[in-house]
JSON list of C-alpha atoms in Angstrom, two decimals:
[
{"chain": "A", "resi": 971, "resn": "UNK", "atom": "CA", "xyz": [192.46, 151.38, 102.06]},
{"chain": "A", "resi": 972, "resn": "UNK", "atom": "CA", "xyz": [190.55, 153.06, 99.25]},
{"chain": "A", "resi": 973, "resn": "UNK", "atom": "CA", "xyz": [186.76, 152.72, 99.39]},
{"chain": "A", "resi": 974, "resn": "UNK", "atom": "CA", "xyz": [184.96, 151.18, 96.43]},
{"chain": "A", "resi": 975, "resn": "UNK", "atom": "CA", "xyz": [182.23, 153.73, 95.64]},
{"chain": "A", "resi": 976, "resn": "UNK", "atom": "CA", "xyz": [179.07, 153.36, 93.62]},
{"chain": "A", "resi": 977, "resn": "UNK", "atom": "CA", "xyz": [176.74, 156.13, 92.59]},
{"chain": "A", "resi": 978, "resn": "UNK", "atom": "CA", "xyz": [174.32, 157.49, 95.17]},
{"chain": "A", "resi": 979, "resn": "UNK", "atom": "CA", "xyz": [171.32, 156.82, 92.92]},
{"chain": "A", "resi": 980, "resn": "UNK", "atom": "CA", "xyz": [172.25, 153.12, 92.78]},
{"chain": "A", "resi": 981, "resn": "UNK", "atom": "CA", "xyz": [172.46, 153.07, 96.58]},
{"chain": "A", "resi": 982, "resn": "UNK", "atom": "CA", "xyz": [168.95, 154.51, 96.93]},
{"chain": "A", "resi": 983, "resn": "UNK", "atom": "CA", "xyz": [167.64, 152.03, 94.35]},
{"chain": "A", "resi": 984, "resn": "UNK", "atom": "CA", "xyz": [169.29, 149.16, 96.25]},
{"chain": "A", "resi": 985, "resn": "UNK", "atom": "CA", "xyz": [167.82, 150.40, 99.55]},
{"chain": "A", "resi": 986, "resn": "UNK", "atom": "CA", "xyz": [164.36, 150.54, 97.96]},
{"chain": "A", "resi": 987, "resn": "UNK", "atom": "CA", "xyz": [164.78, 146.99, 96.60]},
{"chain": "A", "resi": 988, "resn": "UNK", "atom": "CA", "xyz": [165.93, 145.71, 99.98]},
{"chain": "A", "resi": 989, "resn": "UNK", "atom": "CA", "xyz": [162.98, 147.39, 101.74]},
{"chain": "A", "resi": 990, "resn": "UNK", "atom": "CA", "xyz": [160.59, 145.90, 99.18]},
{"chain": "A", "resi": 991, "resn": "UNK", "atom": "CA", "xyz": [162.05, 142.39, 99.58]},
{"chain": "A", "resi": 992, "resn": "UNK", "atom": "CA", "xyz": [161.84, 142.62, 103.36]},
{"chain": "A", "resi": 993, "resn": "UNK", "atom": "CA", "xyz": [158.31, 143.98, 103.16]},
{"chain": "A", "resi": 994, "resn": "UNK", "atom": "CA", "xyz": [157.16, 141.19, 100.82]},
{"chain": "A", "resi": 995, "resn": "UNK", "atom": "CA", "xyz": [158.53, 138.51, 103.17]},
{"chain": "A", "resi": 996, "resn": "UNK", "atom": "CA", "xyz": [157.24, 140.03, 106.41]},
{"chain": "A", "resi": 997, "resn": "UNK", "atom": "CA", "xyz": [153.98, 141.71, 105.39]},
{"chain": "A", "resi": 998, "resn": "UNK", "atom": "CA", "xyz": [151.81, 138.74, 106.40]},
{"chain": "A", "resi": 999, "resn": "UNK", "atom": "CA", "xyz": [153.46, 138.65, 109.86]},
{"chain": "A", "resi": 1000, "resn": "UNK", "atom": "CA", "xyz": [152.64, 142.26, 110.70]},
{"chain": "A", "resi": 1001, "resn": "UNK", "atom": "CA", "xyz": [149.48, 143.23, 112.55]},
{"chain": "A", "resi": 1002, "resn": "UNK", "atom": "CA", "xyz": [146.83, 145.04, 110.48]},
{"chain": "A", "resi": 1003, "resn": "UNK", "atom": "CA", "xyz": [147.72, 148.37, 112.09]},
{"chain": "A", "resi": 1004, "resn": "UNK", "atom": "CA", "xyz": [151.20, 148.22, 110.50]},
{"chain": "A", "resi": 1005, "resn": "UNK", "atom": "CA", "xyz": [150.11, 147.11, 107.06]},
{"chain": "A", "resi": 1006, "resn": "UNK", "atom": "CA", "xyz": [150.87, 150.41, 105.34]},
{"chain": "A", "resi": 1007, "resn": "UNK", "atom": "CA", "xyz": [154.18, 149.91, 103.46]},
{"chain": "A", "resi": 1008, "resn": "UNK", "atom": "CA", "xyz": [154.56, 153.62, 102.68]},
{"chain": "A", "resi": 1009, "resn": "UNK", "atom": "CA", "xyz": [154.30, 154.58, 106.35]},
{"chain": "A", "resi": 1010, "resn": "UNK", "atom": "CA", "xyz": [157.15, 152.21, 107.19]},
{"chain": "A", "resi": 1011, "resn": "UNK", "atom": "CA", "xyz": [159.33, 153.61, 104.40]},
{"chain": "A", "resi": 1012, "resn": "UNK", "atom": "CA", "xyz": [158.59, 157.17, 105.54]},
{"chain": "A", "resi": 1013, "resn": "UNK", "atom": "CA", "xyz": [159.63, 156.29, 109.09]},
{"chain": "A", "resi": 1014, "resn": "UNK", "atom": "CA", "xyz": [162.83, 154.64, 107.81]},
{"chain": "A", "resi": 1015, "resn": "UNK", "atom": "CA", "xyz": [163.71, 157.68, 105.70]},
{"chain": "A", "resi": 1016, "resn": "UNK", "atom": "CA", "xyz": [163.07, 159.95, 108.70]},
{"chain": "A", "resi": 1017, "resn": "UNK", "atom": "CA", "xyz": [166.03, 158.26, 110.43]},
{"chain": "A", "resi": 1018, "resn": "UNK", "atom": "CA", "xyz": [168.31, 159.96, 107.85]},
{"chain": "A", "resi": 1019, "resn": "UNK", "atom": "CA", "xyz": [170.50, 156.88, 107.43]},
{"chain": "A", "resi": 1020, "resn": "UNK", "atom": "CA", "xyz": [172.93, 157.15, 104.52]},
{"chain": "A", "resi": 1021, "resn": "UNK", "atom": "CA", "xyz": [175.14, 154.51, 102.94]},
{"chain": "A", "resi": 1022, "resn": "UNK", "atom": "CA", "xyz": [178.88, 154.68, 103.47]},
{"chain": "A", "resi": 1023, "resn": "UNK", "atom": "CA", "xyz": [179.51, 155.53, 99.81]},
{"chain": "A", "resi": 1024, "resn": "UNK", "atom": "CA", "xyz": [177.02, 158.41, 100.04]},
{"chain": "A", "resi": 1025, "resn": "UNK", "atom": "CA", "xyz": [178.70, 159.71, 103.20]},
{"chain": "A", "resi": 1026, "resn": "UNK", "atom": "CA", "xyz": [182.11, 159.57, 101.52]},
{"chain": "A", "resi": 1027, "resn": "UNK", "atom": "CA", "xyz": [180.78, 161.25, 98.39]},
{"chain": "A", "resi": 1028, "resn": "UNK", "atom": "CA", "xyz": [179.26, 164.07, 100.47]},
{"chain": "A", "resi": 1029, "resn": "UNK", "atom": "CA", "xyz": [182.55, 164.43, 102.34]},
{"chain": "A", "resi": 1030, "resn": "UNK", "atom": "CA", "xyz": [184.34, 165.47, 99.14]},
{"chain": "A", "resi": 1031, "resn": "UNK", "atom": "CA", "xyz": [182.45, 168.77, 99.10]},
{"chain": "A", "resi": 1032, "resn": "UNK", "atom": "CA", "xyz": [182.77, 169.65, 102.80]},
{"chain": "A", "resi": 1033, "resn": "UNK", "atom": "CA", "xyz": [185.55, 171.75, 104.26]},
{"chain": "A", "resi": 1034, "resn": "UNK", "atom": "CA", "xyz": [184.56, 171.12, 107.87]},
{"chain": "A", "resi": 1035, "resn": "UNK", "atom": "CA", "xyz": [183.80, 168.04, 109.92]},
{"chain": "A", "resi": 1036, "resn": "UNK", "atom": "CA", "xyz": [180.26, 166.74, 109.59]},
{"chain": "A", "resi": 1037, "resn": "UNK", "atom": "CA", "xyz": [178.33, 163.82, 111.05]},
{"chain": "A", "resi": 1038, "resn": "UNK", "atom": "CA", "xyz": [176.18, 161.34, 109.20]},
{"chain": "A", "resi": 1039, "resn": "UNK", "atom": "CA", "xyz": [174.16, 158.41, 110.47]},
{"chain": "A", "resi": 1040, "resn": "UNK", "atom": "CA", "xyz": [175.20, 155.18, 108.76]},
{"chain": "A", "resi": 1041, "resn": "UNK", "atom": "CA", "xyz": [174.11, 151.59, 109.20]},
{"chain": "A", "resi": 1042, "resn": "UNK", "atom": "CA", "xyz": [177.17, 149.36, 108.78]},
{"chain": "A", "resi": 1043, "resn": "UNK", "atom": "CA", "xyz": [176.94, 145.66, 108.05]},
{"chain": "A", "resi": 1044, "resn": "UNK", "atom": "CA", "xyz": [180.19, 144.89, 109.85]},
{"chain": "A", "resi": 1045, "resn": "UNK", "atom": "CA", "xyz": [182.15, 146.77, 112.49]},
{"chain": "A", "resi": 1046, "resn": "UNK", "atom": "CA", "xyz": [185.61, 145.93, 113.84]},
{"chain": "A", "resi": 1047, "resn": "UNK", "atom": "CA", "xyz": [187.39, 147.71, 116.67]},
{"chain": "A", "resi": 1048, "resn": "UNK", "atom": "CA", "xyz": [190.87, 148.66, 115.41]},
{"chain": "A", "resi": 1049, "resn": "UNK", "atom": "CA", "xyz": [192.53, 149.43, 118.74]},
{"chain": "A", "resi": 1050, "resn": "UNK", "atom": "CA", "xyz": [191.80, 148.89, 122.40]},
{"chain": "A", "resi": 1051, "resn": "UNK", "atom": "CA", "xyz": [189.40, 151.19, 124.19]},
{"chain": "A", "resi": 1052, "resn": "UNK", "atom": "CA", "xyz": [191.33, 153.97, 125.96]},
{"chain": "A", "resi": 1053, "resn": "UNK", "atom": "CA", "xyz": [190.56, 157.13, 127.83]},
{"chain": "A", "resi": 1054, "resn": "UNK", "atom": "CA", "xyz": [192.56, 160.34, 128.01]},
{"chain": "A", "resi": 1055, "resn": "UNK", "atom": "CA", "xyz": [191.65, 163.85, 129.14]},
{"chain": "A", "resi": 1056, "resn": "UNK", "atom": "CA", "xyz": [188.13, 162.79, 130.19]},
{"chain": "A", "resi": 1057, "resn": "UNK", "atom": "CA", "xyz": [187.32, 161.38, 126.73]},
{"chain": "A", "resi": 1058, "resn": "UNK", "atom": "CA", "xyz": [186.91, 157.81, 125.51]},
{"chain": "A", "resi": 1059, "resn": "UNK", "atom": "CA", "xyz": [189.04, 157.00, 122.47]},
{"chain": "A", "resi": 1060, "resn": "UNK", "atom": "CA", "xyz": [188.28, 154.21, 120.00]},
{"chain": "A", "resi": 1061, "resn": "UNK", "atom": "CA", "xyz": [188.66, 153.67, 116.27]},
{"chain": "A", "resi": 1062, "resn": "UNK", "atom": "CA", "xyz": [186.47, 151.27, 114.30]},
{"chain": "A", "resi": 1063, "resn": "UNK", "atom": "CA", "xyz": [186.49, 149.97, 110.73]},
{"chain": "A", "resi": 1064, "resn": "UNK", "atom": "CA", "xyz": [182.96, 149.82, 109.34]},
{"chain": "A", "resi": 1065, "resn": "UNK", "atom": "CA", "xyz": [181.67, 148.51, 106.03]},
{"chain": "A", "resi": 1066, "resn": "UNK", "atom": "CA", "xyz": [178.42, 147.92, 104.20]},
{"chain": "A", "resi": 1067, "resn": "UNK", "atom": "CA", "xyz": [177.44, 146.66, 100.76]},
{"chain": "A", "resi": 1068, "resn": "UNK", "atom": "CA", "xyz": [178.34, 150.00, 99.11]},
{"chain": "A", "resi": 1069, "resn": "UNK", "atom": "CA", "xyz": [181.88, 150.46, 100.41]},
{"chain": "A", "resi": 1070, "resn": "UNK", "atom": "CA", "xyz": [184.78, 148.14, 101.24]},
{"chain": "A", "resi": 1071, "resn": "UNK", "atom": "CA", "xyz": [185.74, 149.76, 104.54]},
{"chain": "A", "resi": 1072, "resn": "UNK", "atom": "CA", "xyz": [185.95, 153.08, 106.30]},
{"chain": "A", "resi": 1073, "resn": "UNK", "atom": "CA", "xyz": [187.97, 153.85, 109.44]},
{"chain": "A", "resi": 1074, "resn": "UNK", "atom": "CA", "xyz": [186.05, 156.05, 111.90]},
{"chain": "A", "resi": 1075, "resn": "UNK", "atom": "CA", "xyz": [186.63, 157.63, 115.29]},
{"chain": "A", "resi": 1076, "resn": "UNK", "atom": "CA", "xyz": [183.88, 156.53, 117.67]},
{"chain": "A", "resi": 1077, "resn": "UNK", "atom": "CA", "xyz": [182.25, 159.42, 119.54]},
{"chain": "A", "resi": 1078, "resn": "UNK", "atom": "CA", "xyz": [183.10, 159.62, 123.23]},
{"chain": "A", "resi": 1079, "resn": "UNK", "atom": "CA", "xyz": [179.50, 160.42, 124.18]},
{"chain": "A", "resi": 1080, "resn": "UNK", "atom": "CA", "xyz": [178.30, 157.30, 122.34]},
{"chain": "A", "resi": 1081, "resn": "UNK", "atom": "CA", "xyz": [180.84, 155.15, 124.16]},
{"chain": "A", "resi": 1082, "resn": "UNK", "atom": "CA", "xyz": [179.79, 156.66, 127.50]},
{"chain": "A", "resi": 1083, "resn": "UNK", "atom": "CA", "xyz": [176.14, 155.77, 126.76]},
{"chain": "A", "resi": 1084, "resn": "UNK", "atom": "CA", "xyz": [177.09, 152.24, 125.64]},
{"chain": "A", "resi": 1085, "resn": "UNK", "atom": "CA", "xyz": [179.40, 151.50, 128.57]},
{"chain": "A", "resi": 1086, "resn": "UNK", "atom": "CA", "xyz": [177.29, 153.21, 131.21]},
{"chain": "A", "resi": 1087, "resn": "UNK", "atom": "CA", "xyz": [180.10, 155.22, 132.82]},
{"chain": "A", "resi": 1088, "resn": "UNK", "atom": "CA", "xyz": [182.41, 158.11, 131.98]},
{"chain": "A", "resi": 1089, "resn": "UNK", "atom": "CA", "xyz": [186.20, 157.93, 131.59]},
{"chain": "A", "resi": 1090, "resn": "UNK", "atom": "CA", "xyz": [186.58, 159.76, 134.93]},
{"chain": "A", "resi": 1091, "resn": "UNK", "atom": "CA", "xyz": [184.48, 157.10, 136.66]},
{"chain": "A", "resi": 1092, "resn": "UNK", "atom": "CA", "xyz": [186.60, 154.38, 135.01]},
{"chain": "A", "resi": 1093, "resn": "UNK", "atom": "CA", "xyz": [189.79, 156.10, 136.13]},
{"chain": "A", "resi": 1094, "resn": "UNK", "atom": "CA", "xyz": [188.56, 156.03, 139.76]},
{"chain": "A", "resi": 1095, "resn": "UNK", "atom": "CA", "xyz": [187.81, 152.28, 139.46]},
{"chain": "A", "resi": 1096, "resn": "UNK", "atom": "CA", "xyz": [191.28, 151.49, 138.09]},
{"chain": "A", "resi": 1097, "resn": "UNK", "atom": "CA", "xyz": [193.14, 153.68, 140.62]}
]
């Protein structure tokens, strides 16, 4: 499956528009202490979240594995959750409004935090 990419500058412009729309709808609901729109945008940018198309575009220029934080709109598990050699193994297909789909390997440490137990502990339970 080939991703449908758009330019990174369009992605940032879309993110700004989305933040502005959300802000305009929710501003009156926020307490006065959180009324500074720029502070919220600064905190969002500090999370270093990139769009899928931006992550794929950056990947073209890398010769080694790198990690990026993305915020997918949809996520589908492609195979069943397994463990082997003390590592969780799972593959997911993620997508957002900038890319059709991207298949990713889910980090074992993330799965351990989400599930609340390690593969070794699961192996003992199923033995």
